[in-house]
Coordinates of C-alpha atoms in Angstrom, one line a residue:
M1 CA 24.0 22.4 60.3
Q2 CA 22.3 21.5 57.0
Y3 CA 23.1 18.4 55.0
N4 CA 23.0 18.2 51.2
Q5 CA 22.8 15.3 48.8
L6 CA 26.0 15.0 46.8
G7 CA 24.8 14.7 43.2
N8 CA 23.5 11.3 42.3
S9 CA 25.3 9.6 45.2
D10 CA 23.8 8.5 48.5
L11 CA 26.2 10.7 50.4
K12 CA 24.6 13.5 52.5
V13 CA 27.3 15.9 53.4
S14 CA 27.4 18.7 55.9
E15 CA 27.2 22.2 54.4
I16 CA 30.6 22.9 55.9
C17 CA 33.4 20.5 55.1
L18 CA 36.6 20.5 57.2
G19 CA 39.7 21.0 55.1
T20 CA 42.9 19.6 56.5
M21 CA 45.8 20.8 54.3
T22 CA 47.6 22.5 57.2
Y23 CA 47.9 19.3 59.2
G24 CA 51.6 18.3 59.3
R25 CA 53.0 21.8 58.6
Q26 CA 51.1 24.5 60.4
N27 CA 49.2 22.2 62.7
T28 CA 50.6 19.5 65.0
I29 CA 48.8 16.2 65.4
E30 CA 47.4 17.3 68.7
E31 CA 46.0 20.5 67.1
A32 CA 44.6 18.5 64.2
H33 CA 42.7 16.1 66.5
Q34 CA 41.4 19.1 68.5
Q35 CA 40.0 20.6 65.4
L36 CA 38.5 17.3 64.2
D37 CA 36.8 16.7 67.6
Y38 CA 35.4 20.3 67.6
A39 CA 34.2 20.0 64.0
I40 CA 32.2 16.8 64.4
N41 CA 30.7 18.1 67.7
Q42 CA 29.3 21.0 65.6
G43 CA 27.6 18.6 63.2
I44 CA 30.3 18.4 60.5
N45 CA 30.4 14.9 59.0
F46 CA 32.6 15.7 56.0
I47 CA 36.4 15.7 56.1
D48 CA 38.6 16.5 53.0
A49 CA 42.2 15.5 52.6
A50 CA 44.7 14.6 49.8
E51 CA 47.7 12.3 49.5
M52 CA 50.1 15.2 48.9
Y53 CA 48.9 17.2 51.9
P54 CA 50.1 19.2 53.9
V55 CA 50.9 22.1 51.6
P56 CA 53.2 23.3 50.4
P57 CA 54.0 19.7 49.4
S58 CA 57.4 18.2 50.1
E59 CA 59.0 14.8 50.4
E60 CA 59.4 15.2 54.2
T61 CA 55.7 15.9 54.9
Y62 CA 54.1 13.8 52.1
G63 CA 51.1 11.9 53.6
L64 CA 51.3 13.5 57.0
T65 CA 47.8 14.9 56.8
E66 CA 46.2 11.6 56.1
T67 CA 48.3 10.0 58.8
Y68 CA 47.1 12.5 61.4
I69 CA 43.5 11.9 60.3
G70 CA 44.0 8.2 60.5
E71 CA 45.2 8.3 64.1
W72 CA 42.0 10.1 64.9
L73 CA 39.7 8.2 62.6
K74 CA 40.5 4.8 64.2
H75 CA 38.7 6.0 67.3
Q76 CA 35.6 7.2 65.6
Q77 CA 32.3 5.7 64.4
R78 CA 33.4 5.3 60.8
D79 CA 30.0 5.0 59.2
K80 CA 28.9 8.4 60.6
L81 CA 31.7 10.2 58.7
I82 CA 32.3 11.0 55.0
I83 CA 36.0 10.9 54.3
A84 CA 37.3 12.4 51.0
T85 CA 40.8 12.4 49.7
K86 CA 42.6 12.9 46.4
I87 CA 45.2 11.4 44.1
A88 CA 47.8 13.9 42.8
G89 CA 47.8 14.5 39.1
P90 CA 50.9 14.7 36.8
G91 CA 53.0 17.7 35.9
R92 CA 54.2 19.0 39.3
G93 CA 57.6 17.2 39.2
F94 CA 57.2 15.3 42.5
K95 CA 60.0 12.8 42.1
W96 CA 59.3 11.5 45.6
L97 CA 55.7 10.6 44.7
R98 CA 55.7 6.9 43.7
G99 CA 59.1 7.4 42.1
G100 CA 57.9 10.2 39.9
A101 CA 55.0 8.2 38.4
E102 CA 52.1 10.7 38.5
G103 CA 49.7 9.6 35.7
I104 CA 46.1 8.9 36.5
E105 CA 46.5 5.3 35.3
R106 CA 45.8 1.9 36.8
N107 CA 49.0 1.2 38.8
N108 CA 49.2 4.7 40.2
I109 CA 45.5 4.8 41.1
K110 CA 45.6 1.5 42.9
Q111 CA 48.8 2.3 44.7
A112 CA 47.6 5.7 45.7
I113 CA 44.4 4.4 47.1
D114 CA 46.1 1.6 49.0
D115 CA 48.5 4.0 50.5
S116 CA 45.8 6.4 51.5
L117 CA 43.8 3.6 53.1
T118 CA 46.8 2.6 55.1
R119 CA 47.5 6.2 56.3
L120 CA 43.8 6.8 57.0
Q121 CA 43.5 3.5 58.9
T122 CA 40.2 2.7 57.2
D123 CA 38.8 0.1 54.9
Y124 CA 37.2 2.5 52.4
I125 CA 37.2 6.1 51.2
D126 CA 33.8 7.7 50.6
L127 CA 34.8 10.2 47.9
Y128 CA 38.0 9.7 46.0
Q129 CA 39.0 12.7 43.8
I130 CA 41.4 13.4 41.0
H131 CA 43.3 16.4 42.5
W132 CA 43.8 18.0 39.1
P133 CA 43.4 16.5 35.6
D134 CA 45.8 14.0 34.0
R135 CA 45.7 16.2 30.9
Y136 CA 47.1 19.7 30.6
V137 CA 44.8 22.4 31.8
P138 CA 45.5 25.9 33.2
R139 CA 45.3 25.5 37.0
F140 CA 46.0 27.2 40.3
G141 CA 45.7 30.7 39.1
Q142 CA 46.6 30.2 35.4
T143 CA 43.8 31.4 33.1
V144 CA 45.0 31.0 29.5
F145 CA 44.9 27.7 27.6
D146 CA 48.0 27.1 25.6
P147 CA 47.6 24.4 22.9
K148 CA 51.4 24.0 22.8
Q149 CA 51.3 22.4 26.2
V150 CA 48.8 19.7 25.3
K151 CA 50.4 16.3 25.9
E152 CA 49.5 12.6 25.7
T153 CA 47.2 11.7 28.4
V154 CA 45.4 8.8 30.0
P155 CA 42.0 8.5 28.3
I156 CA 39.1 9.6 30.6
A157 CA 37.2 6.3 29.9
E158 CA 40.3 4.4 31.0
Q159 CA 40.6 6.4 34.2
L160 CA 36.9 5.6 35.0
E161 CA 37.4 1.9 34.2
V162 CA 40.0 1.7 37.0
F163 CA 37.8 3.5 39.4
A164 CA 35.0 1.1 38.6
D165 CA 37.2 -1.8 39.5
V166 CA 38.2 -0.1 42.8
I167 CA 34.6 0.7 43.6
K168 CA 33.7 -3.0 43.0
A169 CA 36.5 -4.0 45.3
G170 CA 34.9 -1.8 48.1
K171 CA 37.9 0.5 48.5
I172 CA 36.2 3.6 47.4
R173 CA 32.5 4.5 47.1
Y174 CA 32.4 7.5 44.7
V175 CA 34.7 9.4 42.3
G176 CA 35.1 13.2 42.3
L177 CA 36.9 15.7 40.2
S178 CA 38.9 18.7 41.3
N179 CA 40.4 21.8 39.5
E180 CA 38.4 20.6 36.5
T181 CA 37.0 22.5 33.5
P182 CA 33.6 22.4 31.8
W183 CA 35.0 20.3 28.9
G184 CA 36.4 17.8 31.4
V185 CA 33.2 17.5 33.4
V186 CA 31.3 16.8 30.2
Q187 CA 33.8 14.2 29.0
F188 CA 33.7 12.3 32.3
S189 CA 29.9 12.4 32.3
Q190 CA 29.6 11.2 28.7
A191 CA 32.1 8.4 29.2
A192 CA 30.2 7.2 32.3
K193 CA 26.8 7.2 30.5
Q194 CA 28.0 5.6 27.3
L195 CA 30.1 2.9 28.9
G196 CA 28.2 2.2 32.1
L197 CA 31.0 3.5 34.3
P198 CA 30.9 5.4 37.6
K199 CA 29.3 8.8 37.4
V200 CA 31.2 11.6 38.9
A201 CA 29.6 12.7 42.2
S202 CA 31.2 16.2 42.7
I203 CA 33.7 18.8 41.5
Q204 CA 36.0 20.6 43.9
N205 CA 37.2 23.9 42.6
A206 CA 38.2 27.2 44.1
Y207 CA 35.3 29.6 44.6
N208 CA 35.1 32.8 46.6
L209 CA 34.3 36.5 46.4
L210 CA 37.6 37.1 44.5
N211 CA 37.1 34.2 42.2
R212 CA 33.6 33.6 40.8
V213 CA 34.7 32.1 37.5
F214 CA 32.5 29.0 38.3
D215 CA 29.4 31.2 37.9
G216 CA 29.7 30.9 34.1
A217 CA 30.2 27.8 32.0
L218 CA 31.0 25.5 34.9
A219 CA 27.7 26.4 36.7
E220 CA 25.8 25.6 33.5
T221 CA 27.7 22.3 33.2
V222 CA 27.1 21.1 36.7
Y223 CA 23.4 22.1 36.5
Y224 CA 22.7 19.8 33.6
E225 CA 25.0 17.0 34.9
N226 CA 23.9 17.2 38.5
I227 CA 27.5 17.4 39.8
P228 CA 27.6 19.9 42.7
L229 CA 30.6 22.0 43.7
L230 CA 32.7 21.4 46.8
A231 CA 34.0 25.0 47.1
Y232 CA 37.6 25.3 48.4
S233 CA 39.3 28.6 49.4
P234 CA 36.1 30.4 50.4
L235 CA 38.4 32.9 52.3
G236 CA 40.7 33.4 49.3
F237 CA 43.8 32.1 51.0
G238 CA 42.8 34.1 54.1
Y239 CA 42.8 37.4 52.2
L240 CA 39.0 37.8 52.6
S241 CA 39.4 37.8 56.4
G242 CA 41.0 41.2 55.9
K243 CA 44.1 40.2 57.8
Y244 CA 46.5 41.1 55.0
L245 CA 45.1 44.6 54.4
N246 CA 47.8 46.2 56.7
G247 CA 50.7 43.9 56.1
K248 CA 51.6 40.3 56.6
P249 CA 50.9 38.9 60.1
E250 CA 53.4 36.3 61.4
K251 CA 52.8 32.6 61.1
T252 CA 50.4 32.8 58.2
R253 CA 50.8 30.9 54.9
V254 CA 51.7 34.0 53.0
T255 CA 54.5 34.9 55.5
L256 CA 55.8 31.4 56.1
F257 CA 55.9 30.1 52.5
E258 CA 57.4 32.3 49.8
N259 CA 55.7 32.3 46.4
F260 CA 52.6 30.5 47.9
G261 CA 49.2 31.7 46.7
Q262 CA 50.4 33.7 43.7
R263 CA 46.9 34.3 42.4
Y264 CA 46.1 36.6 45.3
L265 CA 49.0 38.9 44.5
K266 CA 47.3 40.1 41.3
P267 CA 46.1 43.7 40.7
N268 CA 42.8 44.8 42.3
V269 CA 42.8 42.0 44.9
Q270 CA 43.4 44.3 47.9
E271 CA 40.9 46.9 46.7
A272 CA 38.2 44.2 46.3
V273 CA 39.0 42.8 49.7
A274 CA 38.8 46.2 51.4
A275 CA 35.4 46.7 49.8
Y276 CA 34.1 43.4 51.0
V277 CA 35.4 44.0 54.5
E278 CA 33.5 47.3 54.5
I279 CA 30.3 45.5 53.6
A280 CA 30.8 43.1 56.5
K281 CA 31.4 45.9 58.9
R282 CA 28.3 47.8 57.8
H283 CA 26.2 44.7 58.5
Q284 CA 27.9 43.7 61.8
L285 CA 29.5 40.6 60.4
S286 CA 33.1 39.4 60.5
P287 CA 34.7 39.5 57.0
A288 CA 35.3 35.8 57.2
Q289 CA 31.6 35.0 58.0
L290 CA 30.5 37.2 55.1
A291 CA 32.8 35.4 52.7
I292 CA 31.8 31.9 53.8
A293 CA 28.1 32.8 53.9
F294 CA 28.3 34.0 50.4
V295 CA 29.7 30.8 49.1
R296 CA 27.2 28.8 51.1
S297 CA 24.4 30.8 49.4
R298 CA 25.2 29.6 45.9
W299 CA 22.8 27.1 44.5
F300 CA 25.5 24.9 43.0
V301 CA 27.5 24.5 46.3
A302 CA 26.9 21.3 48.2
S303 CA 29.6 21.9 50.8
T304 CA 32.0 24.7 51.6
I305 CA 35.5 23.6 52.6
I306 CA 36.9 25.6 55.4
G307 CA 40.4 25.3 56.9
A308 CA 42.0 26.9 60.0
T309 CA 45.3 27.0 61.8
T310 CA 43.7 27.9 65.2
L311 CA 40.6 26.7 67.0
E312 CA 39.4 30.2 67.3
Q313 CA 39.5 30.6 63.5
L314 CA 37.7 27.3 63.1
K315 CA 34.9 28.4 65.5
E316 CA 34.4 31.6 63.7
N317 CA 34.2 29.9 60.3
I318 CA 31.8 27.3 61.5
E319 CA 29.5 29.9 63.1
S320 CA 29.0 31.3 59.6
I321 CA 26.2 28.7 59.2
N322 CA 24.1 31.0 61.3
V323 CA 24.6 33.9 58.8
V324 CA 22.1 34.3 55.9
L325 CA 22.8 37.1 53.5
D326 CA 19.7 39.0 52.6
K327 CA 19.1 40.5 49.1
D328 CA 20.5 43.9 50.1
I329 CA 23.8 42.5 51.2
L330 CA 24.0 40.3 48.0
A331 CA 23.3 43.4 45.9
E332 CA 26.2 45.2 47.6
I333 CA 28.4 42.3 46.9
D334 CA 27.4 42.2 43.3
I335 CA 28.3 45.9 43.0
V336 CA 31.8 45.3 44.1
H337 CA 32.0 42.2 41.9
T338 CA 30.9 44.3 38.9
Q339 CA 33.6 46.9 39.7
S340 CA 36.3 44.4 40.2
P341 CA 35.3 41.0 38.7
N342 CA 37.4 38.0 39.6
P343 CA 40.7 39.6 40.5
A344 CA 42.1 36.3 41.7
P345 CA 40.8 33.6 39.2

């Protein structure tokens, strides 16, 4: 396991991060703890959660993921682990979330952090992320910016001022972004520099063989701002494992939750998946290991967030750290990408 510096922070995160969004819906607390134990025994020191997890989010399951982690974390050596979680942004209509108050503003931020700390049973959070921007942006598979949807928003400087206070209080160590745009990253960076506020340590966006949008303007932005990517969905909602090529297996997210993962139902997704699966087969790799190894190979990725519903899946995903893609495999991948660029952005 390799460990990478997270931007300008003093956090050194494992190249694989354990994602936990299935804990509380598809995974019991016992299964969650089994996964957590296995992951840290393999050298993973980085665990990612969110207040709204598990997904799909609901009032009944809200906060269960953090609760499951907290029951495990209280028995661990806390300073050896890097715990990340997120505050939900506005616009999703979660009336059960703090009475429907979703803005990234002082009262919500402080309440969300205190609630996460309680559920996680810890005194501090290493990386606290804005799950999606307070302002309107296309997100979760949307690709077109619509000026008509622009709304009043909490100023970015004001958001950072609150995080500065919470950092000073010792409740969080660093701030991160998620599902963010190049414009947003630059605005956060400029506000931090101009006002002496906390610099963003990372950005967590979707990145995989079916969605390489990050390769363009965002890659340029994070290069100059030194804000590395925490890549989520390296398996493209499981599609890149190849398991959906011949139907929908039982007990998978796509089968269990209707209308979940809509971006992977777009044209050319299955054709691209089949092509990547063939590349994996030719080189005696599992499709999942090829997909994760590709994400790990990108210069802007500090850590690749994996998730699994079974221990066997988790083992296979972690074993991808032993896979290094040579230039011939990368060239084959680029041919497919050229033929079918970003079918699931």
